[in-house]
Amino acid sequence: MKSVQLVVVGSVGLDTIETPLARCEEILGGSVSYACAAASFFVPTGMVGVVGSDFPPQHMALYQKFGVDLKGLKQVEGKTFRWSGVYEADMNNRRTLATELNVFGSFMPELPDDYRDAPFLFLANISPELQLHVLQQVKAARFVAADTMDLWINIARAPLMEVIAAVDLLTLNESEARLLAGEHNLVKAAKKIMGWGPEYLIVKKGEHGAMLFSADGVFVVPAHPLEAVNDPTGAGDTFAGGFMGALAAEGKIEPAAIRKAMAYGSVVASFGVEAFSLERLEHLTRGEIEHRFLAFKKMISLNPSDL
Ligand code: AMP
């Protein structure tokens, strides 16, 4: 097997999700599941996380089907992390009903030796203390990105600020960016957050796409328009996994490569939300990604004759 180019650390969860159309119990979720599945279409990806003794073996088999390297995934005595949430009619608003940390409560991620030299690292949503613990083990990552959520902004701000100071890129959704910066205007919020360390900030805006902030200004990618969104859970993680995978595959970290990787992130995320859990990604091919990427490119460019 080829050496791992991208390491992703995050949560593995069993999710119970209710949308206006369906309710699914204890399905495979967690930030690292979505991010690794998405990244696996582009580069050899290693997963760092923890599951309990109740973790269904078919989920492990699914990770293997994606080709994800599982040396960094620990299985320990106890219950797997669980999360449940409910979506409102427009699917843009979600309420968390319950979060059970379970085996995450006492987990300390240890990177396998060969992961420590991987050039790309994505710290998916997980407590910032654990993100920091991982950061301390990497030797020479060329590009490190991190994600977080309102919970950690509210209860673990000090370690989160340390993570933010150490990464090249931070991803947040719109409300998290406002909460973190204490600033309603997104341009001002982004400027403030970049002042704390990261060269890039991606603000995810759900069905409205994502914005990249950097010293070059702002770059926006839309979301691929879909007639049927069945479950938006994990869209941000799928976006980030596709983004980091595409960037690692390109092997470059300059602004043009970052913009192209954003388009790939948006395309892969659009497949992910078509079904619950990893159901759509499981049957996705690289050919389908390229096909939608071409259509996406066409959608976002102006013809010379338009100008
Ligand atoms: P997203 O829709 O991108 O916010 O990601 C949803 C995923 O995040 C679900 O599959 C959950 O299992 C996971 N999740 C929810 N709450 C947390 C948390 N506090 N820490 C880590 N992962 C979480």
mmCIF file of C-alpha atoms and ligand atoms in Angstrom:
data_model
loop_
_atom_site.group_PDB
_atom_site.id
_atom_site.type_symbol
_atom_site.label_atom_id
_atom_site.label_comp_id
_atom_site.label_asym_id
_atom_site.label_seq_id
_atom_site.Cartn_x
_atom_site.Cartn_y
_atom_site.Cartn_z
ATOM 1 C CA MET A 1 0.000 0.000 0.000
ATOM 2 C CA LYS A 2 1.173 3.540 -0.825
ATOM 3 C CA SER A 3 2.250 5.700 2.096
ATOM 4 C CA VAL A 4 -0.391 7.843 3.750
ATOM 5 C CA GLN A 5 -0.365 11.384 2.280
ATOM 6 C CA LEU A 6 -3.174 12.804 4.380
ATOM 7 C CA VAL A 7 -3.934 12.111 8.035
ATOM 8 C CA VAL A 8 -7.369 12.962 9.407
ATOM 9 C CA VAL A 9 -8.214 12.995 13.091
ATOM 10 C CA GLY A 10 -11.774 13.395 14.308
ATOM 11 C CA SER A 11 -14.862 11.734 15.698
ATOM 12 C CA VAL A 12 -16.362 8.399 14.704
ATOM 13 C CA GLY A 13 -19.980 8.384 15.735
ATOM 14 C CA LEU A 14 -23.203 6.470 15.608
ATOM 15 C CA ASP A 15 -25.739 9.129 14.658
ATOM 16 C CA THR A 16 -29.488 9.265 15.058
ATOM 17 C CA ILE A 17 -30.859 11.771 12.565
ATOM 18 C CA GLU A 18 -34.310 13.070 11.935
ATOM 19 C CA THR A 19 -35.159 15.037 8.798
ATOM 20 C CA PRO A 20 -38.632 16.186 7.707
ATOM 21 C CA LEU A 21 -38.807 13.031 5.553
ATOM 22 C CA ALA A 22 -37.068 10.281 7.494
ATOM 23 C CA ARG A 23 -35.543 9.155 10.759
ATOM 24 C CA CYS A 24 -32.407 6.979 10.850
ATOM 25 C CA GLU A 25 -31.055 5.434 14.041
ATOM 26 C CA GLU A 26 -27.447 4.696 14.933
ATOM 27 C CA ILE A 27 -26.027 5.106 11.459
ATOM 28 C CA LEU A 28 -22.330 5.580 10.760
ATOM 29 C CA GLY A 29 -21.245 9.200 11.146
ATOM 30 C CA GLY A 30 -18.617 11.320 12.807
ATOM 31 C CA SER A 31 -16.381 13.971 11.301
ATOM 32 C CA VAL A 32 -13.514 11.600 10.503
ATOM 33 C CA SER A 33 -15.786 9.079 8.745
ATOM 34 C CA TYR A 34 -17.082 11.640 6.264
ATOM 35 C CA ALA A 35 -13.723 13.372 5.798
ATOM 36 C CA CYS A 36 -11.732 10.159 5.223
ATOM 37 C CA ALA A 37 -14.316 8.707 2.854
ATOM 38 C CA ALA A 38 -14.243 11.916 0.773
ATOM 39 C CA ALA A 39 -10.434 12.202 0.789
ATOM 40 C CA SER A 40 -9.957 8.547 -0.159
ATOM 41 C CA PHE A 41 -11.014 9.321 -3.751
ATOM 42 C CA PHE A 42 -7.851 11.403 -4.144
ATOM 43 C CA VAL A 43 -4.972 10.149 -1.957
ATOM 44 C CA PRO A 44 -4.036 7.392 0.514
ATOM 45 C CA THR A 45 -5.654 8.648 3.719
ATOM 46 C CA GLY A 46 -5.072 7.579 7.325
ATOM 47 C CA MET A 47 -7.777 7.763 9.984
ATOM 48 C CA VAL A 48 -7.094 8.659 13.625
ATOM 49 C CA GLY A 49 -9.937 8.142 16.071
ATOM 50 C CA VAL A 50 -11.526 5.762 18.533
ATOM 51 C CA VAL A 51 -14.501 3.413 18.566
ATOM 52 C CA GLY A 52 -15.982 1.286 21.329
ATOM 53 C CA SER A 53 -16.451 -2.455 21.586
ATOM 54 C CA ASP A 54 -20.000 -2.025 20.220
ATOM 55 C CA PHE A 55 -18.793 -0.635 16.868
ATOM 56 C CA PRO A 56 -20.401 -2.731 14.107
ATOM 57 C CA PRO A 57 -17.789 -4.683 12.093
ATOM 58 C CA GLN A 58 -19.553 -3.793 8.832
ATOM 59 C CA HIS A 59 -18.550 -0.142 9.391
ATOM 60 C CA MET A 60 -14.883 -1.172 9.639
ATOM 61 C CA ALA A 61 -15.365 -3.135 6.426
ATOM 62 C CA LEU A 62 -16.811 -0.025 4.777
ATOM 63 C CA TYR A 63 -13.760 2.071 5.753
ATOM 64 C CA GLN A 64 -11.618 -0.661 4.196
ATOM 65 C CA LYS A 65 -13.717 -0.580 1.049
ATOM 66 C CA PHE A 66 -12.867 3.118 0.731
ATOM 67 C CA GLY A 67 -9.206 2.104 1.085
ATOM 68 C CA VAL A 68 -8.780 4.165 4.277
ATOM 69 C CA ASP A 69 -5.692 3.228 6.307
ATOM 70 C CA LEU A 70 -6.926 2.234 9.776
ATOM 71 C CA LYS A 71 -3.668 1.936 11.733
ATOM 72 C CA GLY A 72 -4.619 5.045 13.700
ATOM 73 C CA LEU A 73 -8.154 3.912 14.571
ATOM 74 C CA LYS A 74 -8.314 2.409 18.060
ATOM 75 C CA GLN A 75 -11.006 0.084 19.320
ATOM 76 C CA VAL A 76 -11.356 0.122 23.123
ATOM 77 C CA GLU A 77 -13.716 -1.288 25.740
ATOM 78 C CA GLY A 78 -16.849 0.849 26.083
ATOM 79 C CA LYS A 79 -19.489 2.559 23.976
ATOM 80 C CA THR A 80 -18.850 4.406 20.714
ATOM 81 C CA PHE A 81 -19.492 8.170 20.559
ATOM 82 C CA ARG A 82 -23.138 8.930 19.814
ATOM 83 C CA TRP A 83 -24.824 12.044 18.514
ATOM 84 C CA SER A 84 -28.405 12.829 17.584
ATOM 85 C CA GLY A 85 -29.921 15.783 15.808
ATOM 86 C CA VAL A 86 -33.087 16.975 14.129
ATOM 87 C CA TYR A 87 -33.445 19.142 11.002
ATOM 88 C CA GLU A 88 -36.108 21.768 10.445
ATOM 89 C CA ALA A 89 -38.199 21.851 7.266
ATOM 90 C CA ASP A 90 -35.673 23.831 5.202
ATOM 91 C CA MET A 91 -32.775 21.501 6.218
ATOM 92 C CA ASN A 92 -30.540 24.523 6.880
ATOM 93 C CA ASN A 93 -31.208 24.558 10.591
ATOM 94 C CA ARG A 94 -30.325 21.680 12.839
ATOM 95 C CA ARG A 95 -30.724 21.155 16.564
ATOM 96 C CA THR A 96 -28.498 18.803 18.519
ATOM 97 C CA LEU A 97 -30.645 16.583 20.725
ATOM 98 C CA ALA A 98 -27.906 14.635 22.491
ATOM 99 C CA THR A 99 -24.139 14.156 22.499
ATOM 100 C CA GLU A 100 -22.636 11.161 24.333
ATOM 101 C CA LEU A 101 -18.838 11.326 24.322
ATOM 102 C CA ASN A 102 -18.449 7.737 25.635
ATOM 103 C CA VAL A 103 -15.005 6.404 24.573
ATOM 104 C CA PHE A 104 -14.008 9.914 23.466
ATOM 105 C CA GLY A 105 -14.124 10.994 27.102
ATOM 106 C CA SER A 106 -10.777 9.322 27.862
ATOM 107 C CA PHE A 107 -9.182 9.135 24.404
ATOM 108 C CA MET A 108 -5.680 10.432 23.628
ATOM 109 C CA PRO A 109 -4.868 10.073 19.920
ATOM 110 C CA GLU A 110 -1.469 8.510 19.166
ATOM 111 C CA LEU A 111 -0.224 8.785 15.605
ATOM 112 C CA PRO A 112 1.347 5.643 14.107
ATOM 113 C CA ASP A 113 5.011 6.350 13.230
ATOM 114 C CA ASP A 114 4.506 6.666 9.474
ATOM 115 C CA TYR A 115 1.623 9.156 9.956
ATOM 116 C CA ARG A 116 3.981 11.585 11.714
ATOM 117 C CA ASP A 117 5.727 12.359 8.410
ATOM 118 C CA ALA A 118 2.567 12.708 6.313
ATOM 119 C CA PRO A 119 2.613 16.005 4.382
ATOM 120 C CA PHE A 120 -1.072 16.896 4.898
ATOM 121 C CA LEU A 121 -3.063 16.885 8.144
ATOM 122 C CA PHE A 122 -6.709 17.644 8.737
ATOM 123 C CA LEU A 123 -7.909 18.120 12.310
ATOM 124 C CA ALA A 124 -11.608 17.437 11.831
ATOM 125 C CA ASN A 125 -14.152 18.343 14.477
ATOM 126 C CA ILE A 126 -13.119 16.934 17.844
ATOM 127 C CA SER A 127 -12.175 18.604 21.125
ATOM 128 C CA PRO A 128 -9.366 21.138 20.618
ATOM 129 C CA GLU A 129 -7.319 19.457 23.388
ATOM 130 C CA LEU A 130 -7.176 16.313 21.237
ATOM 131 C CA GLN A 131 -6.385 18.377 18.128
ATOM 132 C CA LEU A 132 -3.451 19.929 20.026
ATOM 133 C CA HIS A 133 -2.241 16.522 21.162
ATOM 134 C CA VAL A 134 -2.086 15.440 17.507
ATOM 135 C CA LEU A 135 -0.349 18.639 16.419
ATOM 136 C CA GLN A 136 2.400 17.966 18.953
ATOM 137 C CA GLN A 137 3.174 14.635 17.249
ATOM 138 C CA VAL A 138 3.480 15.748 13.634
ATOM 139 C CA LYS A 139 6.986 16.430 12.412
ATOM 140 C CA ALA A 140 6.918 18.202 9.110
ATOM 141 C CA ALA A 141 3.391 18.603 7.763
ATOM 142 C CA ARG A 142 3.378 20.943 4.753
ATOM 143 C CA PHE A 143 -0.227 21.976 5.252
ATOM 144 C CA VAL A 144 -2.487 21.676 8.296
ATOM 145 C CA ALA A 145 -6.200 22.484 8.333
ATOM 146 C CA ALA A 146 -8.645 22.363 11.238
ATOM 147 C CA ASP A 147 -12.381 22.428 11.760
ATOM 148 C CA THR A 148 -14.341 23.048 14.937
ATOM 149 C CA MET A 149 -17.871 23.747 16.157
ATOM 150 C CA ASP A 150 -19.898 26.059 18.410
ATOM 151 C CA LEU A 151 -19.594 23.664 21.375
ATOM 152 C CA TRP A 152 -15.789 24.021 21.515
ATOM 153 C CA ILE A 153 -15.919 27.761 20.835
ATOM 154 C CA ASN A 154 -18.163 28.040 23.890
ATOM 155 C CA ILE A 155 -16.507 25.614 26.306
ATOM 156 C CA ALA A 156 -12.869 25.216 25.206
ATOM 157 C CA ARG A 157 -11.847 28.563 23.790
ATOM 158 C CA ALA A 158 -8.280 28.667 25.191
ATOM 159 C CA PRO A 159 -7.054 25.377 23.624
ATOM 160 C CA LEU A 160 -9.005 26.214 20.466
ATOM 161 C CA MET A 161 -7.082 29.497 20.157
ATOM 162 C CA GLU A 162 -3.835 27.483 20.373
ATOM 163 C CA VAL A 163 -5.021 25.246 17.537
ATOM 164 C CA ILE A 164 -6.037 28.266 15.453
ATOM 165 C CA ALA A 165 -2.613 29.852 15.962
ATOM 166 C CA ALA A 166 -0.877 26.695 14.714
ATOM 167 C CA VAL A 167 -2.790 25.819 11.536
ATOM 168 C CA ASP A 168 -2.571 27.056 7.940
ATOM 169 C CA LEU A 169 -6.305 26.942 7.312
ATOM 170 C CA LEU A 170 -9.418 26.963 9.478
ATOM 171 C CA THR A 171 -12.902 25.935 8.333
ATOM 172 C CA LEU A 172 -16.007 27.217 10.105
ATOM 173 C CA ASN A 173 -19.623 27.598 9.197
ATOM 174 C CA GLU A 174 -21.092 31.064 9.020
ATOM 175 C CA SER A 175 -22.566 31.185 12.531
ATOM 176 C CA GLU A 176 -19.402 29.694 14.048
ATOM 177 C CA ALA A 177 -17.259 32.373 12.361
ATOM 178 C CA ARG A 178 -19.482 35.081 13.867
ATOM 179 C CA LEU A 179 -19.477 33.404 17.293
ATOM 180 C CA LEU A 180 -15.706 32.906 17.335
ATOM 181 C CA ALA A 181 -14.903 36.454 16.236
ATOM 182 C CA GLY A 182 -17.714 38.125 18.200
ATOM 183 C CA GLU A 183 -18.447 40.008 15.001
ATOM 184 C CA HIS A 184 -21.532 39.823 12.786
ATOM 185 C CA ASN A 185 -19.952 41.104 9.575
ATOM 186 C CA LEU A 186 -18.214 38.135 7.929
ATOM 187 C CA VAL A 187 -15.470 40.176 6.279
ATOM 188 C CA LYS A 188 -14.522 41.723 9.610
ATOM 189 C CA ALA A 189 -14.882 38.356 11.370
ATOM 190 C CA ALA A 190 -12.577 36.699 8.819
ATOM 191 C CA LYS A 191 -9.955 39.439 9.154
ATOM 192 C CA LYS A 192 -9.975 39.070 12.932
ATOM 193 C CA ILE A 193 -9.673 35.261 12.795
ATOM 194 C CA MET A 194 -6.827 35.356 10.242
ATOM 195 C CA GLY A 195 -5.090 37.809 12.554
ATOM 196 C CA TRP A 196 -4.886 34.959 15.092
ATOM 197 C CA GLY A 197 -2.723 32.837 12.795
ATOM 198 C CA PRO A 198 -4.228 30.966 9.844
ATOM 199 C CA GLU A 199 -3.307 32.148 6.353
ATOM 200 C CA TYR A 200 -6.660 30.889 5.045
ATOM 201 C CA LEU A 201 -10.182 30.786 6.414
ATOM 202 C CA ILE A 202 -12.992 28.880 4.715
ATOM 203 C CA VAL A 203 -16.480 29.896 5.777
ATOM 204 C CA LYS A 204 -18.996 27.168 4.840
ATOM 205 C CA LYS A 205 -22.450 28.399 3.932
ATOM 206 C CA GLY A 206 -24.363 25.163 3.408
ATOM 207 C CA GLU A 207 -26.468 25.171 0.261
ATOM 208 C CA HIS A 208 -24.959 28.560 -0.617
ATOM 209 C CA GLY A 209 -21.426 27.225 -0.981
ATOM 210 C CA ALA A 210 -18.215 28.326 0.703
ATOM 211 C CA MET A 211 -16.049 31.431 0.927
ATOM 212 C CA LEU A 212 -12.257 31.435 1.051
ATOM 213 C CA PHE A 213 -10.629 34.359 2.833
ATOM 214 C CA SER A 214 -6.893 35.053 2.473
ATOM 215 C CA ALA A 215 -4.461 37.908 1.943
ATOM 216 C CA ASP A 216 -5.551 37.776 -1.745
ATOM 217 C CA GLY A 217 -9.129 38.706 -0.804
ATOM 218 C CA VAL A 218 -12.216 36.527 -1.128
ATOM 219 C CA PHE A 219 -12.971 33.593 -3.430
ATOM 220 C CA VAL A 220 -16.406 31.986 -3.471
ATOM 221 C CA VAL A 221 -17.566 28.562 -4.681
ATOM 222 C CA PRO A 222 -21.249 27.753 -4.866
ATOM 223 C CA ALA A 223 -22.704 24.435 -3.809
ATOM 224 C CA HIS A 224 -23.600 22.154 -6.709
ATOM 225 C CA PRO A 225 -27.363 22.665 -7.107
ATOM 226 C CA LEU A 226 -29.353 19.577 -6.130
ATOM 227 C CA GLU A 227 -33.051 18.840 -6.377
ATOM 228 C CA ALA A 228 -32.959 16.371 -3.519
ATOM 229 C CA VAL A 229 -30.966 16.869 -0.336
ATOM 230 C CA ASN A 230 -31.743 13.929 1.897
ATOM 231 C CA ASP A 231 -29.300 14.423 4.755
ATOM 232 C CA PRO A 232 -26.933 17.385 5.126
ATOM 233 C CA THR A 233 -25.154 15.783 8.097
ATOM 234 C CA GLY A 234 -21.427 15.662 7.498
ATOM 235 C CA ALA A 235 -21.539 17.972 4.473
ATOM 236 C CA GLY A 236 -18.868 20.208 6.025
ATOM 237 C CA ASP A 237 -16.632 17.226 6.793
ATOM 238 C CA THR A 238 -17.149 15.785 3.316
ATOM 239 C CA PHE A 239 -16.306 19.191 1.815
ATOM 240 C CA ALA A 240 -13.158 19.431 3.940
ATOM 241 C CA GLY A 241 -12.118 15.829 3.208
ATOM 242 C CA GLY A 242 -12.588 16.326 -0.535
ATOM 243 C CA PHE A 243 -10.747 19.649 -0.314
ATOM 244 C CA MET A 244 -7.752 18.245 1.600
ATOM 245 C CA GLY A 245 -7.637 15.099 -0.543
ATOM 246 C CA ALA A 246 -7.650 17.103 -3.777
ATOM 247 C CA LEU A 247 -4.992 19.482 -2.420
ATOM 248 C CA ALA A 248 -2.762 16.594 -1.312
ATOM 249 C CA ALA A 249 -3.192 14.936 -4.728
ATOM 250 C CA GLU A 250 -2.161 18.164 -6.458
ATOM 251 C CA GLY A 251 0.846 18.318 -4.134
ATOM 252 C CA LYS A 252 0.839 22.114 -4.227
ATOM 253 C CA ILE A 253 -0.365 24.571 -1.604
ATOM 254 C CA GLU A 254 -0.406 27.812 -3.533
ATOM 255 C CA PRO A 255 -3.624 29.861 -3.837
ATOM 256 C CA ALA A 256 -4.628 28.453 -7.268
ATOM 257 C CA ALA A 257 -4.390 24.878 -5.945
ATOM 258 C CA ILE A 258 -6.443 25.876 -2.904
ATOM 259 C CA ARG A 259 -9.175 27.355 -5.097
ATOM 260 C CA LYS A 260 -9.310 24.248 -7.303
ATOM 261 C CA ALA A 261 -9.446 21.993 -4.223
ATOM 262 C CA MET A 262 -12.416 24.033 -2.970
ATOM 263 C CA ALA A 263 -14.306 23.209 -6.140
ATOM 264 C CA TYR A 264 -13.567 19.492 -5.601
ATOM 265 C CA GLY A 265 -14.684 19.794 -1.970
ATOM 266 C CA SER A 266 -17.965 21.315 -3.061
ATOM 267 C CA VAL A 267 -18.526 18.596 -5.681
ATOM 268 C CA VAL A 268 -17.816 15.673 -3.327
ATOM 269 C CA ALA A 269 -20.005 17.211 -0.602
ATOM 270 C CA SER A 270 -22.865 17.488 -3.090
ATOM 271 C CA PHE A 271 -22.790 13.709 -3.548
ATOM 272 C CA GLY A 272 -22.611 13.102 0.196
ATOM 273 C CA VAL A 273 -25.867 14.916 1.009
ATOM 274 C CA GLU A 274 -27.847 12.925 -1.533
ATOM 275 C CA ALA A 275 -28.218 10.102 1.013
ATOM 276 C CA PHE A 276 -27.799 9.347 4.716
ATOM 277 C CA SER A 277 -24.470 8.401 6.270
ATOM 278 C CA LEU A 278 -21.866 7.262 3.688
ATOM 279 C CA GLU A 279 -24.475 5.560 1.498
ATOM 280 C CA ARG A 280 -23.925 7.729 -1.587
ATOM 281 C CA LEU A 281 -20.158 8.024 -1.200
ATOM 282 C CA GLU A 282 -19.942 4.231 -0.929
ATOM 283 C CA HIS A 283 -21.174 3.867 -4.503
ATOM 284 C CA LEU A 284 -19.429 6.935 -5.886
ATOM 285 C CA THR A 285 -16.678 6.666 -8.497
ATOM 286 C CA ARG A 286 -13.844 9.021 -9.338
ATOM 287 C CA GLY A 287 -15.364 9.217 -12.832
ATOM 288 C CA GLU A 288 -18.619 10.599 -11.428
ATOM 289 C CA ILE A 289 -16.642 13.167 -9.439
ATOM 290 C CA GLU A 290 -14.782 14.301 -12.574
ATOM 291 C CA HIS A 291 -18.006 14.457 -14.556
ATOM 292 C CA ARG A 292 -19.705 16.691 -11.975
ATOM 293 C CA PHE A 293 -16.492 18.724 -11.574
ATOM 294 C CA LEU A 294 -16.581 19.578 -15.303
ATOM 295 C CA ALA A 295 -20.229 20.636 -15.090
ATOM 296 C CA PHE A 296 -19.384 22.640 -11.950
ATOM 297 C CA LYS A 297 -16.497 24.407 -13.713
ATOM 298 C CA LYS A 298 -18.829 25.353 -16.553
ATOM 299 C CA MET A 299 -21.443 26.604 -14.102
ATOM 300 C CA ILE A 300 -19.044 28.945 -12.333
ATOM 301 C CA SER A 301 -17.215 30.438 -15.319
ATOM 302 C CA LEU A 302 -18.160 33.310 -17.511
ATOM 303 C CA ASN A 303 -17.812 32.802 -21.283
ATOM 304 C CA PRO A 304 -15.432 35.286 -22.907
ATOM 305 C CA SER A 305 -18.457 36.447 -24.942
ATOM 306 C CA ASP A 306 -20.258 37.396 -21.703
ATOM 307 C CA LEU A 307 -17.649 39.986 -20.863
HETATM 308 P P1 AMP B 1 -21.493 18.291 10.395
HETATM 309 O O1 AMP B 1 -22.840 18.022 9.790
HETATM 310 O O2 AMP B 1 -20.450 18.620 9.373
HETATM 311 O O3 AMP B 1 -21.563 19.255 11.521
HETATM 312 O O4 AMP B 1 -20.986 16.911 11.041
HETATM 313 C C1 AMP B 1 -21.859 16.059 11.693
HETATM 314 C C2 AMP B 1 -21.062 14.942 12.348
HETATM 315 O O5 AMP B 1 -20.349 15.475 13.465
HETATM 316 C C3 AMP B 1 -21.990 13.861 12.871
HETATM 317 O O6 AMP B 1 -21.781 12.688 12.124
HETATM 318 C C4 AMP B 1 -21.595 13.699 14.352
HETATM 319 O O7 AMP B 1 -21.327 12.364 14.701
HETATM 320 C C5 AMP B 1 -20.365 14.565 14.532
HETATM 321 N N1 AMP B 1 -20.417 15.346 15.774
HETATM 322 C C6 AMP B 1 -21.487 15.928 16.348
HETATM 323 N N2 AMP B 1 -21.156 16.540 17.509
HETATM 324 C C7 AMP B 1 -19.812 16.348 17.663
HETATM 325 C C8 AMP B 1 -18.838 16.725 18.668
HETATM 326 N N3 AMP B 1 -19.186 17.425 19.749
HETATM 327 N N4 AMP B 1 -17.554 16.371 18.476
HETATM 328 C C9 AMP B 1 -17.195 15.668 17.397
HETATM 329 N N5 AMP B 1 -18.041 15.269 16.430
HETATM 330 C C10 AMP B 1 -19.334 15.597 16.551
#
